[in-house]
XYZ file of C-alpha atoms in Angstrom:
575
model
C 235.843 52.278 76.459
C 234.981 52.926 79.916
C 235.642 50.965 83.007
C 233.869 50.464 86.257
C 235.130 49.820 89.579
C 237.266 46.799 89.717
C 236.543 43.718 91.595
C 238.421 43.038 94.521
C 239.247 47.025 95.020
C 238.477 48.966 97.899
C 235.576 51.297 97.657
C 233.812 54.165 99.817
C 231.093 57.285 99.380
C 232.769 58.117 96.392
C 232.523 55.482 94.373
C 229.058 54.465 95.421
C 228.715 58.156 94.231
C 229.934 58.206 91.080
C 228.059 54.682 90.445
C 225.039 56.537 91.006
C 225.825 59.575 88.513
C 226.973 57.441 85.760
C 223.840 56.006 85.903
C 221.740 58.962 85.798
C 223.407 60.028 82.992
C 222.639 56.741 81.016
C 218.970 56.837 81.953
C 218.829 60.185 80.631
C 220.756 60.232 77.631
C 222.972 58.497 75.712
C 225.479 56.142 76.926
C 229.083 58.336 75.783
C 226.816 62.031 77.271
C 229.320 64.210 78.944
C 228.237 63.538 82.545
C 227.815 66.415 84.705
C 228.565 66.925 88.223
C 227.380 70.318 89.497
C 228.225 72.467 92.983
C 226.992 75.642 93.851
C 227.842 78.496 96.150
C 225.856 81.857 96.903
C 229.041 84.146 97.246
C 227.662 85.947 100.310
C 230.203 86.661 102.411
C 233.488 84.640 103.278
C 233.620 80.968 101.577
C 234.067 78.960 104.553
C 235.378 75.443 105.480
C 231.659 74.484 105.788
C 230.714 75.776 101.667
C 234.223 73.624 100.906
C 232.434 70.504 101.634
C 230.073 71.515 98.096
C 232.716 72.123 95.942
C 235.058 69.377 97.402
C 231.848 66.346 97.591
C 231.015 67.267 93.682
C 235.239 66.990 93.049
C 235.769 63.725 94.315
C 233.147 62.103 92.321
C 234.030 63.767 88.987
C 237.463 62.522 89.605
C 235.901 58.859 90.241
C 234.469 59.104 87.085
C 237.519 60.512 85.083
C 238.964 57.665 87.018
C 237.022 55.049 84.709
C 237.353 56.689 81.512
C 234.353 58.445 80.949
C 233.839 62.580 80.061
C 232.827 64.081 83.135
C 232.809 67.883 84.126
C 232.899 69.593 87.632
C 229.858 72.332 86.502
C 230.020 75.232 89.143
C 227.101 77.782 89.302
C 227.884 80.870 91.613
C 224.852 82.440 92.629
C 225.661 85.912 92.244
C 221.891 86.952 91.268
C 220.877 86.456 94.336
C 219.513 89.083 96.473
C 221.841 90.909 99.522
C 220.192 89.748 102.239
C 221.781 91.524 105.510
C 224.778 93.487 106.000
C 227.174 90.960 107.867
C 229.270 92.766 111.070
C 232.224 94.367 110.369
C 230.851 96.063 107.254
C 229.574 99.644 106.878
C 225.809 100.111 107.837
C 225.326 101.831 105.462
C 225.525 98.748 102.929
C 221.851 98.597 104.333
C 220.558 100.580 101.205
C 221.826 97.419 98.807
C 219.637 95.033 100.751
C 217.633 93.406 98.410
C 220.035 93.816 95.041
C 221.987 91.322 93.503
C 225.172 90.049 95.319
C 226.773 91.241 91.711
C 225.354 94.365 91.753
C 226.484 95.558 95.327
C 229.396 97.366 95.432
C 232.551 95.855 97.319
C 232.704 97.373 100.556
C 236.364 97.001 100.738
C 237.141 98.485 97.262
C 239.231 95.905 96.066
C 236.811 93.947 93.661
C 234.214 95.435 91.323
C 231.482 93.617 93.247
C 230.577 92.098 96.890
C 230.337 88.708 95.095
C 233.566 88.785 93.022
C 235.291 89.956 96.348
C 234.162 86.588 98.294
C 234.537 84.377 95.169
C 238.245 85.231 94.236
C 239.761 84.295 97.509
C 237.875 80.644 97.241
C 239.330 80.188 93.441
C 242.361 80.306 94.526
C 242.449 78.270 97.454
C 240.285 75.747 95.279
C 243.462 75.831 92.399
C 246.121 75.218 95.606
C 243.799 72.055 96.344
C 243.606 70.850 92.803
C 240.328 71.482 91.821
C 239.331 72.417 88.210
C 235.963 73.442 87.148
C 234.125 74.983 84.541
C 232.280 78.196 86.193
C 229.236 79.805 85.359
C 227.621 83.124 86.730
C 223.851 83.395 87.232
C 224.125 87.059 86.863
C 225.708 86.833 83.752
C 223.034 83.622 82.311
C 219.985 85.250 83.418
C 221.086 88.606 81.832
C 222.199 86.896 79.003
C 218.907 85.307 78.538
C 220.043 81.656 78.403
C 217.040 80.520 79.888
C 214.326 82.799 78.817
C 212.851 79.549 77.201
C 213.213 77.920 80.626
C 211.901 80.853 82.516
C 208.439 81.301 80.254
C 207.846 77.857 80.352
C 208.083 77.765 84.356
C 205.841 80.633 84.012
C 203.220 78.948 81.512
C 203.140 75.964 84.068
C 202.456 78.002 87.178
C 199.768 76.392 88.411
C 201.246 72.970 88.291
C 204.457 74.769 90.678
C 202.075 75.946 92.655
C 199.955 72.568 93.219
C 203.812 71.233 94.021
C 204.994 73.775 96.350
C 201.238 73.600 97.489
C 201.728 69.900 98.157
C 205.413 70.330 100.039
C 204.033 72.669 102.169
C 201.737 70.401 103.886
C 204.872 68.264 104.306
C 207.437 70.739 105.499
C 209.446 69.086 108.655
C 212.090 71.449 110.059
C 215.697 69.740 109.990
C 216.490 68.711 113.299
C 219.553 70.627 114.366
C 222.152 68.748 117.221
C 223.865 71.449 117.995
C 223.878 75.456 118.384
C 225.845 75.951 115.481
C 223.868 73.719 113.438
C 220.957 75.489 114.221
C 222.107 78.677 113.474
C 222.794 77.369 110.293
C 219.575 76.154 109.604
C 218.126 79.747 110.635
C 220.236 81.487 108.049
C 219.782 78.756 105.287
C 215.921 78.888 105.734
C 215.572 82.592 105.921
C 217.956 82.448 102.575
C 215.118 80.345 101.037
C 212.101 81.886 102.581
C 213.505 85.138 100.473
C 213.169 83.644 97.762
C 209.375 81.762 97.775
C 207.342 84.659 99.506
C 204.930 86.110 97.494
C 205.964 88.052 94.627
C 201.704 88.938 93.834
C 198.612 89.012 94.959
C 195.387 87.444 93.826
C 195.893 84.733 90.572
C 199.548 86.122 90.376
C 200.047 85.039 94.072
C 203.663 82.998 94.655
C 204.264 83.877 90.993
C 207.108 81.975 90.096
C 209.463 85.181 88.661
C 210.501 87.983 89.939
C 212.216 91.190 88.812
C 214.464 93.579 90.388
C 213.275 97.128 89.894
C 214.704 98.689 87.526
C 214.473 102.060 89.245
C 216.124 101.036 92.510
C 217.798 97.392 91.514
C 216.184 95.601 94.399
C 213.698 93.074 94.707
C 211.018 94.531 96.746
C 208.651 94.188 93.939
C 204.884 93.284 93.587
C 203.466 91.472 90.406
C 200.339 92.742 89.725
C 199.572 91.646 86.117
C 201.130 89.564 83.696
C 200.047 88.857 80.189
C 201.054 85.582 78.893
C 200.658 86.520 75.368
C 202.626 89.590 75.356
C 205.238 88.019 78.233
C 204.288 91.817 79.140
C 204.807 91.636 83.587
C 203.684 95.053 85.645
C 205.205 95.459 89.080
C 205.309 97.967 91.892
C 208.205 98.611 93.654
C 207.605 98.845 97.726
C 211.252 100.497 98.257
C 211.079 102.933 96.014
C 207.638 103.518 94.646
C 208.433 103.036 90.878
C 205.968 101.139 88.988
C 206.285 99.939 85.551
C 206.453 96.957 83.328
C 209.367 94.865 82.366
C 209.347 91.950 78.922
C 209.922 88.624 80.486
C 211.148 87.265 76.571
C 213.616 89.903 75.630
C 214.223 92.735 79.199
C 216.275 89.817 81.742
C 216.032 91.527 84.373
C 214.801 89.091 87.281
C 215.251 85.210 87.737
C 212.847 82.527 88.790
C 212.357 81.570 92.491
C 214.973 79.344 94.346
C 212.827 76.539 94.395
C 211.961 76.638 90.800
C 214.942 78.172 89.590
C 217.712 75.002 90.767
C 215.133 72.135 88.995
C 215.177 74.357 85.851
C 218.919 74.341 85.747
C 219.497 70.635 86.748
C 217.320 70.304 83.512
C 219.114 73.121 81.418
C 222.668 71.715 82.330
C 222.121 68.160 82.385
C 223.046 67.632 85.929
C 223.753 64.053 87.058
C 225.447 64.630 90.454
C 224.551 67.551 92.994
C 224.830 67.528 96.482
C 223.361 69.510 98.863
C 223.473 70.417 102.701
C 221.201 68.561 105.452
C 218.880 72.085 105.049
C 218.286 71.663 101.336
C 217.176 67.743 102.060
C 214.714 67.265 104.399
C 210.486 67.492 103.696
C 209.638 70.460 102.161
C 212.565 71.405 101.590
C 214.359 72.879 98.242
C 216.030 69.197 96.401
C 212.351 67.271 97.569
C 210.376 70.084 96.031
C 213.020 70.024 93.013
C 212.257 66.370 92.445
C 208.904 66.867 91.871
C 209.133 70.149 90.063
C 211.856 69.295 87.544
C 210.049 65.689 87.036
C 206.576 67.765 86.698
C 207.402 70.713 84.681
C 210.710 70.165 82.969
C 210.111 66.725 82.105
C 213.919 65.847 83.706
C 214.933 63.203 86.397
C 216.539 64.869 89.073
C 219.919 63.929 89.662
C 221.435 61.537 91.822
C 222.989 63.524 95.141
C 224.903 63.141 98.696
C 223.240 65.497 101.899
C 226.092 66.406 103.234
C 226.351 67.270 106.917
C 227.640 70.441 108.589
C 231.277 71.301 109.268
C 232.274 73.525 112.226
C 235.935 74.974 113.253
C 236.725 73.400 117.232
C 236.009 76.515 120.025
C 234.677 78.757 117.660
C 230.212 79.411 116.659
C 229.211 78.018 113.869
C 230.539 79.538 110.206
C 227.779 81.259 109.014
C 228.822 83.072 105.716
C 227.094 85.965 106.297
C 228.456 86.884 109.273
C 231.922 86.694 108.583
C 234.883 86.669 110.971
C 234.987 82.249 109.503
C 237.698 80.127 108.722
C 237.899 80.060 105.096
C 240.276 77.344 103.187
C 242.712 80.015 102.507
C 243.165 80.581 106.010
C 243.169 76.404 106.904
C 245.936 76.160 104.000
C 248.455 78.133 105.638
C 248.578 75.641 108.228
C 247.752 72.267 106.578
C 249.583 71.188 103.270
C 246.571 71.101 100.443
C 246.206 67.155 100.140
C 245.598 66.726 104.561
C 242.951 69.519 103.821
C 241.615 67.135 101.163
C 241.758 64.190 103.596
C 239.839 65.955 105.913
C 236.762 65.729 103.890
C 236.969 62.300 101.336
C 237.853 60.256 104.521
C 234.210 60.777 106.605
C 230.632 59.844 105.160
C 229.070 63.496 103.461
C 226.535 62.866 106.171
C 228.947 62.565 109.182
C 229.785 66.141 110.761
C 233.194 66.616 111.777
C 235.187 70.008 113.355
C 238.635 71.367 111.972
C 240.665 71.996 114.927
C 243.533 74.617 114.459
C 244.737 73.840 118.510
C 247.316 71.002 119.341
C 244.637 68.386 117.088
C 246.613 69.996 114.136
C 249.840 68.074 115.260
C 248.111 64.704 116.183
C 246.373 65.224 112.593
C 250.094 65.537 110.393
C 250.863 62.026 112.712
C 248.172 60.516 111.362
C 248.742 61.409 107.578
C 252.422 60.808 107.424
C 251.666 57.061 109.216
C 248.855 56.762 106.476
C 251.317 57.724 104.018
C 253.660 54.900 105.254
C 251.114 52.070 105.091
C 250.115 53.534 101.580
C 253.625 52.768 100.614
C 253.169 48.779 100.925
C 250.621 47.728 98.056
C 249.571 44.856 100.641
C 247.774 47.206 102.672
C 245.455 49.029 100.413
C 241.813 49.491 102.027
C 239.429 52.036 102.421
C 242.175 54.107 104.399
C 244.716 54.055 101.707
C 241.649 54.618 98.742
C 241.248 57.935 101.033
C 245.071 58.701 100.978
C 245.124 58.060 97.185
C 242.174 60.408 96.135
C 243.734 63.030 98.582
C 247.015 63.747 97.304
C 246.697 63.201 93.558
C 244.139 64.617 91.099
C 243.935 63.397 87.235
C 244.937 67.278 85.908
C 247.538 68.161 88.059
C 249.050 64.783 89.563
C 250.197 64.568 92.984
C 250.131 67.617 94.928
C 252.738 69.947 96.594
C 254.558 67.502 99.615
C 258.066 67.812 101.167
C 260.517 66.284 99.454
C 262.392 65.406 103.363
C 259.475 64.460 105.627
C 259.964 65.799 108.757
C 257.140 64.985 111.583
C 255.040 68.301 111.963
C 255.572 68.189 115.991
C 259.395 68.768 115.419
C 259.160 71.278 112.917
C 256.658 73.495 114.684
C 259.121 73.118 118.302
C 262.098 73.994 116.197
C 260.251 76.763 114.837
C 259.063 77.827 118.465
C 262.373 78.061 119.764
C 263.350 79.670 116.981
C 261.176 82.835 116.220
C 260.395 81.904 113.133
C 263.856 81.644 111.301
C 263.730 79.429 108.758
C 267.238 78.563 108.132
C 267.807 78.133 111.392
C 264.819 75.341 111.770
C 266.598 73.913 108.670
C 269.987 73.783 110.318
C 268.491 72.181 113.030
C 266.087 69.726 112.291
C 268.865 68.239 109.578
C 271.567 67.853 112.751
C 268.658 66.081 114.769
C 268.504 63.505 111.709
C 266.586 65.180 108.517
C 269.130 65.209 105.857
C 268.127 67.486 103.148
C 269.870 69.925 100.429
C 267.646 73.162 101.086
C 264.926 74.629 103.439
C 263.235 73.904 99.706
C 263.326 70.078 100.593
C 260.493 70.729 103.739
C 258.294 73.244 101.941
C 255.421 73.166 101.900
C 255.362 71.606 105.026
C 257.537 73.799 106.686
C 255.629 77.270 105.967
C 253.060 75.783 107.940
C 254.572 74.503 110.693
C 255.897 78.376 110.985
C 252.690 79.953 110.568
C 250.585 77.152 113.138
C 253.036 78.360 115.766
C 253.275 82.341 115.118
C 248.983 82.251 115.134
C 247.918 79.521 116.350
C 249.832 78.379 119.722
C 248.194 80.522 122.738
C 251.302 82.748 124.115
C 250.372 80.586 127.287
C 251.900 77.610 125.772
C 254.814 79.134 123.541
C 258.415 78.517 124.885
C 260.180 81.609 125.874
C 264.205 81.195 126.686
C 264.914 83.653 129.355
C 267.121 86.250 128.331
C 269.415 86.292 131.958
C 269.849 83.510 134.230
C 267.554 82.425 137.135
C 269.473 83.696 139.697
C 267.415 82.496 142.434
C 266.936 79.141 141.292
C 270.606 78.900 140.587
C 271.349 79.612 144.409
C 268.946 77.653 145.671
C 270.176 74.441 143.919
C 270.580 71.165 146.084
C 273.860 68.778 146.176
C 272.393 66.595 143.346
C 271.664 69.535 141.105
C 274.785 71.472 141.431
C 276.228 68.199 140.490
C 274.340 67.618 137.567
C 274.830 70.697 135.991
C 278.547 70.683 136.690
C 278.844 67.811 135.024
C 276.723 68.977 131.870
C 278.407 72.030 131.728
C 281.901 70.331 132.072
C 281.238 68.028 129.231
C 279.086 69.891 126.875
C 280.666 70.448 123.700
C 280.974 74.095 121.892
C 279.722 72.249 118.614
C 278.054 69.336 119.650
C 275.445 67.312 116.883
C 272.020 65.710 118.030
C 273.222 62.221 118.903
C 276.058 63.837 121.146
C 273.742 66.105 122.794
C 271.011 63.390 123.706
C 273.581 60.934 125.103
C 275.737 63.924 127.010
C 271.212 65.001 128.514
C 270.556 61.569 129.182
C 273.531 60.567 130.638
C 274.055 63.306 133.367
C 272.182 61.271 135.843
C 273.778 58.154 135.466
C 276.940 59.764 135.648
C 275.559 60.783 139.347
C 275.067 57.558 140.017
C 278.381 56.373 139.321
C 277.404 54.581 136.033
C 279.292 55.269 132.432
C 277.226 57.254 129.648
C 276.085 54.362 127.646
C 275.162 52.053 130.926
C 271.050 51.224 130.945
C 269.115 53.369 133.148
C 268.608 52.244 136.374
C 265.176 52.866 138.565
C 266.942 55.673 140.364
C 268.472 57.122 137.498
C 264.725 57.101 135.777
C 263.681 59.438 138.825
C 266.976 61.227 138.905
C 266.402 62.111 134.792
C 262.934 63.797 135.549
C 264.044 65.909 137.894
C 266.946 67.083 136.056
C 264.642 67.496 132.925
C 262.839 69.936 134.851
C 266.025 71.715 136.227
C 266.519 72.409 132.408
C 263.638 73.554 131.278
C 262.724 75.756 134.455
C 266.470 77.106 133.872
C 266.104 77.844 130.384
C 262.508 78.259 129.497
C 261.407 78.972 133.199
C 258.730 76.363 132.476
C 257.916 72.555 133.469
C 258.352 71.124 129.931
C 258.919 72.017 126.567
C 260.350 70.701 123.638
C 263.291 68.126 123.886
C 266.133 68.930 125.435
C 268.787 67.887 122.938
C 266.359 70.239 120.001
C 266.236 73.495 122.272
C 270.162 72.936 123.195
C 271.091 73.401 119.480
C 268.334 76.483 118.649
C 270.099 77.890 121.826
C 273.881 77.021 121.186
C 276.145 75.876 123.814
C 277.420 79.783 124.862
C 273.907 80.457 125.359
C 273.393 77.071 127.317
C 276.251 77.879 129.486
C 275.428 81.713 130.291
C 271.584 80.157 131.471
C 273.133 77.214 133.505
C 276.359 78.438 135.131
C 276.027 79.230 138.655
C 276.715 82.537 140.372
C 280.307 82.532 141.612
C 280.995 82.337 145.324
């Protein structure tokens, strides 16, 4: 039997969510109906962090409600029959001709993929299966041609005066979205103009804003003008502005066209028995394409639309707004090589749908891993379950394939990326290290997958600006020009500094210089003066070795270096 949400238990978006679907589904069918919770994607052009919102909102909830016991599916519909709108930068201009075809039907520029749409599609089912998601996929291209809604499509046809006295009565109410930011409204721009391509005219006369329209069969595009249909025969005449053809196409047994947008996502919420959609802050305001769905699914289909979340735009820090069509965007593929799969997770079931938030692939990426593992922590004691630890919870485990990939040896992301900057990349070498400096572990195995992205964040990500470079000869100037404390200091280092030395050895010997200066033992509290004398000789060190004013501890870069190296940096010129 099924179970709700249990008293006493934390809750957030989610499970206010899933309350909602579960009870769509029991107001529109029986009480043990397979709810459905459906996403959507037009594969355009790169699948980026923003479209992962979709796909991850609709994943959450489903889970909610496998959660309580009840059959639930994640229903994806990629929008492959929709038209190629504009030929994004980087791509051929000559892709121009397909403008106007379906995304299935364009070839892949790249030749890698038998379509444009299966070549943006496969790189986002994969990163989807890193993150845990399952869901049962559909292609318009394939349903429309199929005919599985021929039934649905004369029907919308039969009743197109009543979409018209809808889209009629949304018109008057149309309110643009209020954009607060550039990016956001160059979002808007692109989502509208996506829309507005599919509700001009397809007529003229009664057949104006007919509500289906072919692609030419000549030329494959959609430049087409109804100019009679007969609805006994199902018999619809076009011409063809592109390429002049005119002719006449069966709407009951030639599938060769698709209903309009706004027509077209009511039909299927009624089709599929959809109980959960979201949609973004462009598909929800007045006029827009889920109000006019409400009324045209309630009107014509005789369905209740489903219950939903507007979800709010996501943008990548220092970089325009992702725009799919444009391409040159952060996808999740890219964001997974540098965050492990359930922080990318976190990133999205921890905010409101509604609240907009930036990824940040800069130094936030470091502060961000802090965060999870001391979330991770506090999950660990059942007394301090809340919101923050529900968040945790639905990030790193999904019902199909448990908990996802984390290290088996937690090491903090800020040591593994210094390690890894010091060095170049060697990944036995970070695992030598970071177990002397404390991190006991069998294998570099133990601090996948953590570790991979540590590597990668500081190979592509760190500016060359702020990378630490270790001189490759000694500073001879700065040697000679060393003062009485100095040459003391690093005497003393240099006199003491073991050929083998371990972490703890190492941050004593670093520490300790100064105090030694100051006539005090090793282990003897810092003074006030040896406080100042330490930050000075901290800078000696790093200026010496990295020819910088900081960089990652001391005791860390003295074992990527190795003491002979140490020693042929810090020795003074003979006299």
């Amino acid at each position: 039997m099924a179970r709700g949400s249990n008293q006493g238990e934390p809750t957030d978006w989610v499970t206010r969510a899933a309350d909602d679907a579960i009870r769509h589904a029991r107001q529109t069918g029986p009480e043990d109906r397979l709810i459905t919770c459906a996403s959507g994607a037009s594969p355009s052009g790169p699948i980026h962090l923003g479209n992962l919102r979709e796909f991850l909102t609709v994943h959450f909830v489903a889970e909610e409600i496998r959660r309580r016991g009840h059959a639930v599916r994640h229903l994806h519909s990629w929008d492959d029959f929709d038209r190629f709108r504009k030929v994004p930068a980087g791509v051929d201009p000559s892709w121009s001709e397909h403008i106007g075809r379906p995304l299935s039907a364009v070839p892949d520029p790249w030749d890698c993929h038998p379509s444009w749409a299966e070549h943006f599609k496969e790189p986002l089912q994969h990163a989807l299966r890193e993150l845990g998601v399952e869901m049962e996929e559909v292609s318009q291209t394939e349903r429309y041609r199929a005919g599985a809604y021929t039934e649905q499509v004369l029907h919308a046809i039969r009743h197109r005066d009543d979409i018209e006295r809808v889209l009629a009565q949304h018109r008057t109410k149309k309110v643009e979205p209020v954009a607060e930011s550039e990016e956001e409204a160059a979002a808007l721009a692109d989502s509208v103009a996506d829309a507005e391509d599919e509700v001009t005219a397809s007529g003229s006369g009664d057949l104006a804003r007919f509500p289906y329209k072919p692609y030419c069969r000549q030329c494959g595009r959609d430049t087409v003008e109804v100019t009679a249909y007969d609805d006994d025969s199902t018999d619809l005449a076009y011409t063809c502005s592109s390429c002049g053809y005119a002719g006449t196409t069966n709407v009951a047994t030639e599938h060769e066209g698709k209903l309009v947008w706004k027509v077209d996502w009511p039909m299927r919420w009624m089709v599929e028995g959809v109980d959960f959609e979201p949609a973004g802050l462009d598909h929800m305001t007045p006029g827009s394409s889920y109000t006019v769905g409400k009324d045209v699914v309630k009107r014509v289909f005789d369905f209740r639309a489903p219950s939903s979340a507007t979800y709010a735009f996501v943008g990548v820090a220092g970089m325009q707004k992702m725009s799919s069509s444009r391409g040159g965007v952060p996808t999740a593929a890219d964001a997974l090589q540098v965050l492990e799969a359930p922080i990318l997770r976190w990133l999205y079931v921890r905010r409101q749908p509604k609240q907009a938030f930036n990824v940040d692939f800069g130094a936030e990426v470091v502060r961000l891993y802090d965060e999870w593992d001391a979330l991770a922590r506090k999950a660990a004691n059942p007394d301090k379950r809340d919101a923050q630890v529900l968040a945790f919870e639905r990030a790193s485990a999904t019902a199909a394939a448990g908990r996802l990939p984390t290290p088996k040896v937690v090491v903090p992301f800020r040591q593994l990326s210094s390690v890894a900057d010091v060095t170049a990349g060697s990944a036995e070498l970070v695992s030598r290290i970071v177990g002397e400096v404390g991190y006991a572990h069998d294998s570099v195995d133990d601090l996948q997958p953590r570790l991979g992205r540590a590597m990668t964040w500081t190979a592509d990500y760190v500016p060359e600006s702020e990378r630490t470079t270790v001189r490759a000869t000694p500073d001879e100037d700065r040697l000679a020009a060393l003062d009485e404390d100095e040459e003391l200091w690093l005497a003393q280092l240099l006199d003491r500094l073991p050929d083998e030395p371990d972490a703890d050895e190492l941050t004593t010997l670093i520490y300790g210089v100064p105090k030694l200066g100051r006539g005090l033992g090793l282990d003897d509290p810092p003074t006030d003066e040896v406080k100042a004398d330490q930050k000075r000789f901290f800078r000696l060190l790093y200026q010496l070795l990295v020819s910088a004013e900081r960089g990652p501890r001391l005791p860390t870069l003295f074992l990527a270096l190795g003491s002979e190296k140490v020693r042929s940096l810090l020795r003074p010129p003979a006299t």
